[in-house]
mmCIF file of C-alpha atoms in Angstrom:
data_model
loop_
_atom_site.group_PDB
_atom_site.id
_atom_site.type_symbol
_atom_site.label_atom_id
_atom_site.label_comp_id
_atom_site.label_asym_id
_atom_site.label_seq_id
_atom_site.Cartn_x
_atom_site.Cartn_y
_atom_site.Cartn_z
ATOM 1 C CA UNK A 1 66.728 -42.949 59.755
ATOM 2 C CA UNK A 2 64.583 -45.295 58.605
ATOM 3 C CA UNK A 3 62.148 -43.492 60.032
ATOM 4 C CA UNK A 4 63.242 -40.450 58.739
ATOM 5 C CA UNK A 5 63.011 -42.064 55.268
ATOM 6 C CA UNK A 6 59.817 -43.195 55.510
ATOM 7 C CA UNK A 7 58.609 -39.846 56.546
ATOM 8 C CA UNK A 8 60.024 -37.914 54.117
ATOM 9 C CA UNK A 9 59.156 -40.301 51.128
ATOM 10 C CA UNK A 10 55.540 -39.821 53.277
ATOM 11 C CA UNK A 11 55.985 -36.189 52.527
ATOM 12 C CA UNK A 12 56.830 -36.665 48.790
ATOM 13 C CA UNK A 13 53.690 -38.810 48.643
ATOM 14 C CA UNK A 14 51.652 -36.268 49.894
ATOM 15 C CA UNK A 15 53.198 -33.869 48.348
ATOM 16 C CA UNK A 16 52.878 -35.882 44.570
ATOM 17 C CA UNK A 17 49.260 -36.273 45.667
ATOM 18 C CA UNK A 18 48.255 -33.047 46.695
ATOM 19 C CA UNK A 19 49.882 -31.677 43.703
ATOM 20 C CA UNK A 20 47.984 -33.784 41.604
ATOM 21 C CA UNK A 21 44.904 -32.470 43.631
ATOM 22 C CA UNK A 22 45.747 -29.170 42.909
ATOM 23 C CA UNK A 23 46.858 -30.258 39.151
ATOM 24 C CA UNK A 24 43.460 -32.498 38.838
ATOM 25 C CA UNK A 25 41.247 -28.994 40.412
ATOM 26 C CA UNK A 26 42.974 -26.780 38.092
ATOM 27 C CA UNK A 27 42.498 -29.256 34.506
ATOM 28 C CA UNK A 28 39.009 -29.794 35.834
ATOM 29 C CA UNK A 29 38.179 -25.975 36.317
ATOM 30 C CA UNK A 30 40.243 -25.307 32.950
ATOM 31 C CA UNK A 31 37.457 -28.000 31.491
ATOM 32 C CA UNK A 32 34.819 -26.407 33.124
ATOM 33 C CA UNK A 33 36.033 -22.921 31.349
ATOM 34 C CA UNK A 34 36.898 -24.437 28.002
ATOM 35 C CA UNK A 35 32.992 -26.434 28.639
ATOM 36 C CA UNK A 36 31.439 -22.831 29.286
ATOM 37 C CA UNK A 37 33.060 -21.327 26.274
ATOM 38 C CA UNK A 38 31.975 -24.276 23.939
ATOM 39 C CA UNK A 39 28.353 -24.167 25.470
ATOM 40 C CA UNK A 40 28.469 -20.494 24.256
ATOM 41 C CA UNK A 41 29.619 -20.534 21.370
ATOM 42 C CA UNK A 42 27.210 -22.847 20.989
ATOM 43 C CA UNK A 43 24.183 -21.338 22.239
ATOM 44 C CA UNK A 44 25.550 -17.450 19.962
ATOM 45 C CA UNK A 45 26.379 -19.876 16.713
ATOM 46 C CA UNK A 46 22.667 -22.457 16.914
ATOM 47 C CA UNK A 47 20.530 -19.493 19.002
ATOM 48 C CA UNK A 48 21.626 -15.512 19.026
ATOM 49 C CA UNK A 49 22.879 -15.411 14.709
ATOM 50 C CA UNK A 50 19.896 -17.883 13.669
ATOM 51 C CA UNK A 51 17.366 -15.375 15.630
ATOM 52 C CA UNK A 52 19.163 -12.322 14.310
ATOM 53 C CA UNK A 53 18.543 -13.721 10.847
ATOM 54 C CA UNK A 54 15.601 -14.636 10.346
ATOM 55 C CA UNK A 55 14.548 -11.446 12.757
ATOM 56 C CA UNK A 56 16.345 -9.197 9.848
ATOM 57 C CA UNK A 57 14.521 -11.328 7.006
ATOM 58 C CA UNK A 58 11.395 -10.747 8.250
ATOM 59 C CA UNK A 59 12.150 -7.329 8.960
ATOM 60 C CA UNK A 60 13.269 -6.569 5.251
ATOM 61 C CA UNK A 61 10.564 -8.849 4.037
ATOM 62 C CA UNK A 62 7.715 -6.054 5.530
ATOM 63 C CA UNK A 63 9.472 -2.872 4.933
ATOM 64 C CA UNK A 64 9.283 -4.849 0.848
ATOM 65 C CA UNK A 65 5.605 -5.131 1.377
ATOM 66 C CA UNK A 66 4.959 -2.002 3.017
ATOM 67 C CA UNK A 67 6.561 0.059 0.203
ATOM 68 C CA UNK A 68 4.957 -1.820 -2.788
ATOM 69 C CA UNK A 69 1.578 -1.253 -1.207
ATOM 70 C CA UNK A 70 2.390 2.332 -0.895
ATOM 71 C CA UNK A 71 3.584 1.889 -4.756
ATOM 72 C CA UNK A 72 0.027 0.433 -5.191
ATOM 73 C CA UNK A 73 -1.855 3.392 -3.632
ATOM 74 C CA UNK A 74 0.454 6.318 -4.881
ATOM 75 C CA UNK A 75 -0.135 4.132 -7.938
ATOM 76 C CA UNK A 76 -3.820 4.426 -7.727
ATOM 77 C CA UNK A 77 -4.343 7.990 -6.262
ATOM 78 C CA UNK A 78 -2.363 9.258 -9.861
ATOM 79 C CA UNK A 79 -4.554 7.019 -12.280
ATOM 80 C CA UNK A 80 -8.069 7.506 -10.645
ATOM 81 C CA UNK A 81 -7.086 11.809 -10.829
ATOM 82 C CA UNK A 82 -6.832 11.019 -14.075
ATOM 83 C CA UNK A 83 -9.813 8.704 -15.177
ATOM 84 C CA UNK A 84 -11.887 11.452 -12.770
ATOM 85 C CA UNK A 85 -11.046 14.456 -15.018
ATOM 86 C CA UNK A 86 -11.900 12.122 -18.317
ATOM 87 C CA UNK A 87 -14.821 10.650 -17.175
ATOM 88 C CA UNK A 88 -16.352 14.326 -16.137
ATOM 89 C CA UNK A 89 -15.987 15.948 -18.924
ATOM 90 C CA UNK A 90 -17.007 12.849 -21.311
ATOM 91 C CA UNK A 91 -20.238 12.894 -18.715
ATOM 92 C CA UNK A 92 -20.713 16.415 -18.975
ATOM 93 C CA UNK A 93 -20.055 17.202 -22.477
ATOM 94 C CA UNK A 94 -22.321 16.999 -25.299
ATOM 95 C CA UNK A 95 -23.269 18.691 -28.628
ATOM 96 C CA UNK A 96 -27.337 19.121 -29.521
ATOM 97 C CA UNK A 97 -26.473 17.248 -33.041
ATOM 98 C CA UNK A 98 -24.360 14.005 -31.593
ATOM 99 C CA UNK A 99 -25.829 14.263 -28.044
ATOM 100 C CA UNK A 100 -26.348 10.887 -28.306
ATOM 101 C CA UNK A 101 -23.437 9.560 -29.376
ATOM 102 C CA UNK A 102 -21.455 11.498 -26.515
ATOM 103 C CA UNK A 103 -23.377 10.201 -23.991
ATOM 104 C CA UNK A 104 -23.519 6.963 -25.043
ATOM 105 C CA UNK A 105 -19.403 6.851 -25.221
ATOM 106 C CA UNK A 106 -19.596 8.037 -21.317
ATOM 107 C CA UNK A 107 -21.252 4.622 -20.454
ATOM 108 C CA UNK A 108 -18.329 3.124 -21.157
ATOM 109 C CA UNK A 109 -16.528 4.787 -18.135
ATOM 110 C CA UNK A 110 -19.460 4.481 -15.534
ATOM 111 C CA UNK A 111 -19.999 1.096 -13.355
ATOM 112 C CA UNK A 112 -22.459 -0.389 -10.763
ATOM 113 C CA UNK A 113 -25.880 1.384 -10.068
ATOM 114 C CA UNK A 114 -24.509 4.937 -11.072
ATOM 115 C CA UNK A 115 -23.966 3.692 -14.460
ATOM 116 C CA UNK A 116 -28.245 2.726 -14.214
ATOM 117 C CA UNK A 117 -29.202 6.161 -12.673
ATOM 118 C CA UNK A 118 -26.697 7.773 -15.222
ATOM 119 C CA UNK A 119 -28.761 5.492 -18.475
ATOM 120 C CA UNK A 120 -31.971 6.360 -17.143
ATOM 121 C CA UNK A 121 -31.473 10.190 -17.456
ATOM 122 C CA UNK A 122 -29.847 10.318 -20.096
ATOM 123 C CA UNK A 123 -32.526 8.319 -21.944
ATOM 124 C CA UNK A 124 -35.420 10.460 -20.731
ATOM 125 C CA UNK A 125 -34.013 13.769 -19.734
ATOM 126 C CA UNK A 126 -31.120 14.733 -21.123
ATOM 127 C CA UNK A 127 -31.608 13.291 -24.984
ATOM 128 C CA UNK A 128 -34.835 13.985 -25.619
ATOM 129 C CA UNK A 129 -34.067 18.197 -24.214
ATOM 130 C CA UNK A 130 -30.972 18.462 -25.920
ATOM 131 C CA UNK A 131 -32.590 17.416 -29.151
ATOM 132 C CA UNK A 132 -35.665 19.807 -28.667
ATOM 133 C CA UNK A 133 -33.918 22.930 -27.491
ATOM 134 C CA UNK A 134 -30.862 22.304 -29.130
ATOM 135 C CA UNK A 135 -28.478 21.964 -26.015
ATOM 136 C CA UNK A 136 -24.888 21.618 -26.018
ATOM 137 C CA UNK A 137 -22.205 21.698 -23.059
ATOM 138 C CA UNK A 138 -18.817 21.691 -22.731
ATOM 139 C CA UNK A 139 -16.648 21.117 -19.696
ATOM 140 C CA UNK A 140 -13.442 21.583 -18.401
ATOM 141 C CA UNK A 141 -11.466 20.417 -15.281
ATOM 142 C CA UNK A 142 -9.314 23.157 -13.749
ATOM 143 C CA UNK A 143 -8.378 20.810 -10.587
ATOM 144 C CA UNK A 144 -8.872 17.879 -9.230
ATOM 145 C CA UNK A 145 -7.526 16.190 -6.038
ATOM 146 C CA UNK A 146 -7.409 12.411 -4.745
ATOM 147 C CA UNK A 147 -9.367 12.675 -1.279
ATOM 148 C CA UNK A 148 -8.651 8.802 -0.704
ATOM 149 C CA UNK A 149 -7.257 6.146 -2.889
ATOM 150 C CA UNK A 150 -7.124 2.179 -2.363
ATOM 151 C CA UNK A 151 -5.658 0.181 -4.811
ATOM 152 C CA UNK A 152 -9.254 -0.822 -6.289
ATOM 153 C CA UNK A 153 -10.889 1.839 -4.857
ATOM 154 C CA UNK A 154 -10.478 5.949 -4.717
ATOM 155 C CA UNK A 155 -13.007 9.110 -4.141
ATOM 156 C CA UNK A 156 -11.578 12.484 -6.042
ATOM 157 C CA UNK A 157 -12.656 16.344 -5.450
ATOM 158 C CA UNK A 158 -13.237 17.274 -8.720
ATOM 159 C CA UNK A 159 -13.492 21.188 -9.532
ATOM 160 C CA UNK A 160 -15.646 21.845 -12.708
ATOM 161 C CA UNK A 161 -16.327 24.373 -15.091
ATOM 162 C CA UNK A 162 -19.622 24.336 -17.314
ATOM 163 C CA UNK A 163 -20.738 26.263 -20.328
ATOM 164 C CA UNK A 164 -24.011 25.057 -21.592
ATOM 165 C CA UNK A 165 -25.326 26.927 -24.890
ATOM 166 C CA UNK A 166 -29.277 26.547 -26.258
ATOM 167 C CA UNK A 167 -30.026 27.078 -29.999
ATOM 168 C CA UNK A 168 -30.811 31.109 -30.187
ATOM 169 C CA UNK A 169 -29.281 31.993 -26.590
ATOM 170 C CA UNK A 170 -26.617 33.115 -25.318
ATOM 171 C CA UNK A 171 -23.740 31.142 -23.540
ATOM 172 C CA UNK A 172 -23.931 30.698 -19.651
ATOM 173 C CA UNK A 173 -21.257 29.546 -17.457
ATOM 174 C CA UNK A 174 -21.655 27.886 -14.041
ATOM 175 C CA UNK A 175 -18.682 26.505 -11.882
ATOM 176 C CA UNK A 176 -19.258 23.178 -9.711
ATOM 177 C CA UNK A 177 -17.713 21.047 -7.666
ATOM 178 C CA UNK A 178 -18.041 16.951 -7.650
ATOM 179 C CA UNK A 179 -17.283 14.092 -5.341
ATOM 180 C CA UNK A 180 -16.309 11.377 -8.075
ATOM 181 C CA UNK A 181 -16.142 7.582 -6.756
ATOM 182 C CA UNK A 182 -14.265 5.019 -8.929
ATOM 183 C CA UNK A 183 -13.769 1.766 -8.962
ATOM 184 C CA UNK A 184 -10.960 -0.718 -10.719
ATOM 185 C CA UNK A 185 -12.460 -2.220 -12.866
ATOM 186 C CA UNK A 186 -10.163 -5.035 -14.639
ATOM 187 C CA UNK A 187 -6.857 -2.617 -15.891
ATOM 188 C CA UNK A 188 -9.750 0.904 -15.553
ATOM 189 C CA UNK A 189 -11.272 2.716 -13.055
ATOM 190 C CA UNK A 190 -14.655 3.384 -13.757
ATOM 191 C CA UNK A 191 -16.708 5.909 -11.852
ATOM 192 C CA UNK A 192 -19.544 4.125 -9.688
ATOM 193 C CA UNK A 193 -20.262 7.670 -7.510
ATOM 194 C CA UNK A 194 -20.569 11.328 -9.005
ATOM 195 C CA UNK A 195 -22.206 13.316 -6.326
ATOM 196 C CA UNK A 196 -22.204 17.139 -6.154
ATOM 197 C CA UNK A 197 -20.280 19.240 -3.539
#
């Protein structure tokens, strides 16, 4: 009986040890599963979410920058076409009796090398010819369109109808088109090129 009792105790001890091993094994697996969940949560919380937040912020910033840049180009397009229309009329219109004042006022709409060549042409040829022959011109711009535009530089195609009157003669009309190049100087669009097309 003592042997049976010892066998029973040995069996109970072995069973308890086996249960402890299984319990420890299950606790280890449970602890590993819990640790795995915590590691995954940490990766998501400290890695994926911040990366997504930064990505969204960068994307939103790029979209805003593109919108602002496009808005500046759209504004430049509208403003440069209006400036080209007004400048073309001012540059090509004058009356014989006020030619010097008319063309001097037009210089205020011009910049760069074109200002120098325009001033030279007006002073040497146009003003003396208009006074001597009683020449007056009236320009009208029926249409104008933007060819290209940036925030500070633009090219505009301008269609011009011009009526020329000489003292003692019937008026004559011509139609032409011009490629007007403009640069933004300060807050104003000024003509830097004026080429027939």
